[in-house]
mmCIF file of C-alpha atoms in Angstrom:
data_model
loop_
_atom_site.group_PDB
_atom_site.id
_atom_site.type_symbol
_atom_site.label_atom_id
_atom_site.label_comp_id
_atom_site.label_asym_id
_atom_site.label_seq_id
_atom_site.Cartn_x
_atom_site.Cartn_y
_atom_site.Cartn_z
ATOM 1 C CA MET A 27 37.087 -155.196 -50.922
ATOM 2 C CA ALA A 28 37.902 -158.566 -52.318
ATOM 3 C CA PRO A 29 35.343 -160.377 -54.013
ATOM 4 C CA LYS A 30 32.969 -162.366 -51.977
ATOM 5 C CA ARG A 31 34.458 -166.156 -52.319
ATOM 6 C CA LYS A 32 31.389 -168.102 -54.323
ATOM 7 C CA THR A 33 31.854 -171.067 -51.827
ATOM 8 C CA LYS A 34 30.535 -175.086 -53.593
ATOM 9 C CA LYS A 35 28.089 -176.418 -53.418
ATOM 10 C CA THR A 36 27.861 -179.236 -52.781
ATOM 11 C CA ALA A 37 25.353 -182.028 -53.316
ATOM 12 C CA LYS A 38 24.184 -184.087 -50.906
ATOM 13 C CA LYS A 39 25.624 -186.975 -50.694
ATOM 14 C CA ILE A 40 24.064 -190.509 -52.178
ATOM 15 C CA PRO A 41 24.564 -193.883 -49.655
ATOM 16 C CA GLU A 42 27.182 -195.244 -51.643
ATOM 17 C CA LYS A 43 26.128 -198.119 -53.737
ATOM 18 C CA TYR A 44 27.882 -199.978 -56.289
ATOM 19 C CA ILE A 45 30.383 -197.897 -58.479
ATOM 20 C CA GLY A 46 30.897 -198.806 -61.544
ATOM 21 C CA PRO A 47 34.025 -197.641 -63.562
ATOM 22 C CA ASN A 48 32.200 -195.582 -65.903
ATOM 23 C CA ASP A 49 31.080 -193.873 -62.639
ATOM 24 C CA LEU A 50 34.126 -193.807 -62.022
ATOM 25 C CA GLU A 51 35.321 -192.306 -65.277
ATOM 26 C CA ALA A 52 32.155 -189.678 -65.105
ATOM 27 C CA LYS A 53 33.686 -188.578 -61.579
ATOM 28 C CA TYR A 54 37.326 -188.381 -62.685
ATOM 29 C CA LYS A 55 36.506 -185.812 -65.819
ATOM 30 C CA ARG A 56 33.310 -183.775 -63.638
ATOM 31 C CA SER A 57 36.899 -183.596 -60.768
ATOM 32 C CA VAL A 58 39.281 -182.732 -63.595
ATOM 33 C CA LEU A 59 36.781 -180.171 -64.629
ATOM 34 C CA ASP A 60 36.840 -178.872 -61.515
ATOM 35 C CA ILE A 61 39.644 -178.383 -60.922
ATOM 36 C CA ALA A 62 40.531 -176.704 -63.971
ATOM 37 C CA VAL A 63 37.253 -174.203 -63.265
ATOM 38 C CA LEU A 64 39.244 -174.035 -59.516
ATOM 39 C CA GLU A 65 42.291 -173.204 -61.215
ATOM 40 C CA ASP A 66 40.950 -170.325 -63.824
ATOM 41 C CA ARG A 67 38.923 -169.065 -60.971
ATOM 42 C CA ILE A 68 42.280 -168.821 -58.600
ATOM 43 C CA ALA A 69 44.028 -167.540 -61.473
ATOM 44 C CA LEU A 70 41.430 -164.830 -62.076
ATOM 45 C CA GLN A 71 41.870 -163.824 -58.417
ATOM 46 C CA GLY A 72 44.924 -163.851 -58.836
ATOM 47 C CA GLU A 73 45.416 -161.620 -61.429
ATOM 48 C CA PHE A 74 42.670 -160.104 -60.005
ATOM 49 C CA VAL A 75 45.164 -159.094 -56.939
ATOM 50 C CA ARG A 76 47.756 -158.559 -58.970
ATOM 51 C CA LYS A 77 45.213 -155.355 -60.210
ATOM 52 C CA VAL A 78 44.503 -154.429 -56.822
ATOM 53 C CA LYS A 79 48.179 -154.276 -55.157
ATOM 54 C CA SER A 80 49.046 -152.591 -57.945
ATOM 55 C CA ASP A 81 46.394 -150.271 -58.187
ATOM 56 C CA ARG A 82 46.838 -149.570 -54.252
ATOM 57 C CA VAL A 83 50.754 -148.552 -55.490
ATOM 58 C CA ASP A 84 49.322 -146.331 -58.138
ATOM 59 C CA LEU A 85 46.469 -145.082 -55.000
ATOM 60 C CA ARG A 86 49.854 -144.645 -52.673
ATOM 61 C CA ARG A 87 51.930 -142.779 -55.333
ATOM 62 C CA CYS A 88 48.996 -140.862 -56.368
ATOM 63 C CA MET A 89 47.850 -140.147 -52.516
ATOM 64 C CA LYS A 90 51.758 -139.618 -51.950
ATOM 65 C CA ASP A 91 52.094 -137.386 -54.621
ATOM 66 C CA MET A 92 48.894 -135.196 -54.062
ATOM 67 C CA GLU A 93 50.237 -134.812 -50.372
ATOM 68 C CA GLN A 94 53.644 -133.285 -51.483
ATOM 69 C CA LYS A 95 51.222 -131.075 -53.480
ATOM 70 C CA LEU A 96 49.070 -130.214 -51.290
ATOM 71 C CA GLU A 97 51.975 -129.326 -48.581
ATOM 72 C CA HIS A 98 54.001 -127.236 -52.287
ATOM 73 C CA GLU A 99 50.529 -125.676 -51.574
ATOM 74 C CA ARG A 100 50.429 -124.856 -47.944
ATOM 75 C CA GLN A 101 54.347 -123.980 -47.786
ATOM 76 C CA ASP A 102 53.235 -121.171 -51.128
ATOM 77 C CA HIS A 103 49.695 -119.954 -49.153
ATOM 78 C CA ARG A 104 52.151 -120.231 -46.254
ATOM 79 C CA ASP A 105 54.728 -117.467 -47.938
ATOM 80 C CA ILE A 106 52.273 -115.809 -50.600
ATOM 81 C CA ASN A 107 50.775 -114.854 -47.046
ATOM 82 C CA SER A 108 53.928 -113.463 -45.338
ATOM 83 C CA ASP A 109 54.931 -111.725 -47.976
ATOM 84 C CA LEU A 110 51.614 -110.334 -47.965
ATOM 85 C CA SER A 111 51.399 -109.531 -44.567
ATOM 86 C CA ARG A 112 54.535 -107.642 -45.021
ATOM 87 C CA GLN A 113 53.736 -105.613 -47.500
ATOM 88 C CA TYR A 114 50.371 -104.732 -45.996
ATOM 89 C CA LYS A 115 53.167 -103.432 -42.873
ATOM 90 C CA THR A 116 55.247 -101.508 -44.839
ATOM 91 C CA MET A 117 52.717 -99.545 -46.761
ATOM 92 C CA GLN A 118 50.935 -98.703 -43.829
ATOM 93 C CA MET A 119 53.802 -97.724 -42.192
ATOM 94 C CA GLU A 120 54.714 -95.526 -45.480
ATOM 95 C CA LEU A 121 50.970 -94.261 -45.409
ATOM 96 C CA SER A 122 50.872 -93.700 -42.083
ATOM 97 C CA SER A 123 54.437 -91.889 -42.314
ATOM 98 C CA LYS A 124 52.877 -90.278 -45.186
ATOM 99 C CA VAL A 125 48.771 -89.447 -43.244
ATOM 100 C CA LYS A 126 51.713 -87.330 -40.637
ATOM 101 C CA ARG A 127 53.692 -85.946 -43.235
ATOM 102 C CA LEU A 128 50.704 -83.972 -44.877
ATOM 103 C CA GLU A 129 49.345 -83.302 -41.375
ATOM 104 C CA LYS A 130 52.153 -81.495 -40.644
ATOM 105 C CA GLU A 131 52.393 -79.728 -43.873
ATOM 106 C CA VAL A 132 49.114 -79.186 -43.809
ATOM 107 C CA SER A 133 49.478 -77.193 -41.106
ATOM 108 C CA GLN A 134 52.349 -75.476 -41.729
ATOM 109 C CA LEU A 135 50.235 -74.001 -45.117
ATOM 110 C CA LYS A 136 47.471 -73.498 -42.352
ATOM 111 C CA GLY A 137 50.576 -71.218 -40.474
ATOM 112 C CA GLU A 138 51.374 -69.718 -43.607
ATOM 113 C CA LEU A 139 47.274 -68.310 -44.488
ATOM 114 C CA VAL A 140 47.382 -67.039 -41.864
ATOM 115 C CA LEU A 141 50.143 -65.109 -42.437
ATOM 116 C CA CYS A 142 48.780 -63.699 -45.800
ATOM 117 C CA GLN A 143 45.618 -63.536 -44.647
ATOM 118 C CA ASP A 144 47.096 -61.096 -42.577
ATOM 119 C CA GLU A 145 49.785 -59.679 -45.126
ATOM 120 C CA LEU A 146 47.043 -59.601 -47.339
ATOM 121 C CA LYS A 147 44.651 -57.315 -44.756
ATOM 122 C CA LYS A 148 47.941 -54.944 -44.056
ATOM 123 C CA GLU A 149 48.052 -55.297 -48.231
ATOM 124 C CA LYS A 150 44.255 -53.856 -48.735
ATOM 125 C CA ARG A 151 44.238 -50.986 -45.540
ATOM 126 C CA ASP A 152 47.807 -49.619 -46.852
ATOM 127 C CA ARG A 153 46.538 -49.524 -50.364
ATOM 128 C CA GLU A 154 42.337 -47.753 -48.762
ATOM 129 C CA HIS A 155 44.702 -45.662 -46.594
ATOM 130 C CA VAL A 156 47.211 -44.644 -50.604
ATOM 131 C CA GLU A 157 43.483 -44.114 -52.321
ATOM 132 C CA GLN A 158 42.211 -41.688 -49.854
ATOM 133 C CA GLN A 159 45.752 -39.819 -49.625
ATOM 134 C CA LYS A 160 45.850 -39.893 -53.557
ATOM 135 C CA ASP A 161 41.222 -39.219 -53.963
ATOM 136 C CA ASP A 162 42.776 -36.215 -51.893
ATOM 137 C CA ILE A 163 45.357 -34.817 -53.613
ATOM 138 C CA ILE A 164 43.683 -35.832 -56.372
ATOM 139 C CA SER A 165 40.827 -33.816 -54.496
ATOM 140 C CA GLU A 166 42.892 -30.498 -53.980
ATOM 141 C CA LEU A 167 44.288 -29.805 -57.142
ATOM 142 C CA ASN A 168 41.410 -29.786 -58.145
ATOM 143 C CA HIS A 169 40.621 -27.129 -56.209
ATOM 144 C CA LYS A 170 43.873 -25.545 -57.375
ATOM 145 C CA LEU A 171 43.129 -26.099 -61.340
ATOM 146 C CA VAL A 172 39.496 -24.115 -60.603
ATOM 147 C CA ASN A 173 41.535 -21.433 -58.724
ATOM 148 C CA MET A 174 43.976 -21.356 -61.906
ATOM 149 C CA GLU A 175 41.744 -20.428 -64.332
ATOM 150 C CA MET A 176 40.012 -19.047 -62.567
ATOM 151 C CA ASP A 177 43.440 -16.789 -62.176
ATOM 152 C CA TYR A 178 44.821 -17.227 -65.075
ATOM 153 C CA GLU A 179 41.128 -16.133 -66.792
ATOM 154 C CA ARG A 180 40.938 -13.228 -64.488
ATOM 155 C CA ILE A 181 44.599 -12.728 -65.193
ATOM 156 C CA LEU A 182 43.740 -13.087 -69.476
ATOM 157 C CA HIS A 183 41.376 -10.816 -69.079
ATOM 158 C CA GLU A 184 42.648 -7.536 -67.696
ATOM 159 C CA THR A 185 45.424 -8.329 -69.938
ATOM 160 C CA LEU A 186 43.159 -8.461 -72.286
ATOM 161 C CA ASP A 187 41.362 -5.461 -71.511
ATOM 162 C CA SER A 188 44.959 -3.626 -71.527
ATOM 163 C CA LEU A 189 45.456 -4.350 -75.139
ATOM 164 C CA THR A 190 42.503 -3.688 -76.391
ATOM 165 C CA SER A 191 42.711 -0.245 -74.286
ATOM 166 C CA GLN A 192 45.888 0.081 -76.421
ATOM 167 C CA LEU A 193 45.441 -0.720 -79.665
ATOM 168 C CA SER A 194 43.176 1.636 -78.691
ATOM 169 C CA VAL A 195 45.031 4.635 -78.040
ATOM 170 C CA ALA A 196 48.125 2.998 -80.926
ATOM 171 C CA GLN A 197 44.761 2.960 -83.203
ATOM 172 C CA LYS A 198 44.123 6.954 -83.023
ATOM 173 C CA GLY A 199 47.344 6.900 -83.147
ATOM 174 C CA TRP A 200 48.321 5.489 -86.399
ATOM 175 C CA ARG A 201 45.144 7.189 -87.651
ATOM 176 C CA SER A 202 46.488 10.799 -86.997
ATOM 177 C CA GLU A 203 50.035 9.746 -88.516
ATOM 178 C CA SER A 204 48.929 7.644 -90.994
ATOM 179 C CA THR A 205 46.552 10.549 -92.392
ATOM 180 C CA GLU A 206 50.101 12.693 -92.346
ATOM 181 C CA LEU A 207 52.032 10.176 -93.922
ATOM 182 C CA HIS A 208 49.067 9.632 -96.855
ATOM 183 C CA GLN A 209 49.976 13.695 -96.740
ATOM 184 C CA ASN A 210 53.170 13.365 -97.165
ATOM 185 C CA HIS A 211 53.134 10.772 -99.485
ATOM 186 C CA LYS A 212 50.340 12.751 -102.418
ATOM 187 C CA ASP A 213 52.094 15.529 -101.644
ATOM 188 C CA MET A 214 55.507 13.572 -102.894
ATOM 189 C CA LEU A 215 53.663 11.749 -105.809
ATOM 190 C CA SER A 216 52.533 14.608 -107.149
ATOM 191 C CA GLU A 217 55.373 17.140 -106.820
ATOM 192 C CA PHE A 218 56.360 14.293 -109.440
ATOM 193 C CA GLY A 219 53.608 14.668 -110.993
ATOM 194 C CA LEU A 220 51.560 11.516 -110.322
ATOM 195 C CA THR A 221 49.152 10.527 -108.884
ATOM 196 C CA ALA A 222 48.197 7.369 -106.350
ATOM 197 C CA LEU A 223 45.613 6.318 -109.493
ATOM 198 C CA ASP A 224 49.309 6.118 -111.835
ATOM 199 C CA ILE A 225 50.559 3.828 -109.107
#
């Protein structure tokens, strides 16, 4: 904004009287001073105008730079938004694909789980059946073992009784034979003049 120009106050005109040479010289000097002051003022205002014009050029250049920067920032912002939007869509598609794949995998795993549970139930039934058979066989074998023990015990007692009776009969036979043998040997020793104590 241009500075307000100061208006020069003009002195009230003095009614014209006789003007002497001194008055004319004083007026001349005052006019010269006024002209010098006005020239200085004009020079200052010219300098001020030049400075304002220079500032206006600088401001326009600065404003143009700022507008270019703003346009670059807007373009960067648009590019970033576009890139982020593209990345978001890509991630959304990937996530959607991953979700579908995982849902399919979960469905497949559930099917496998049902099959495994059925197989596990069958295996449990088979194992229980096998254990029952094994328990039955063990029980039957224990029963047979008890019967065999009883049979062996009976056979052993019969055999021992038979052996005892046979030994008793044999013992009686050996005693008579040994007595007879003993007597024969004694007789033979006595023929040689020996006694049983000498041997």
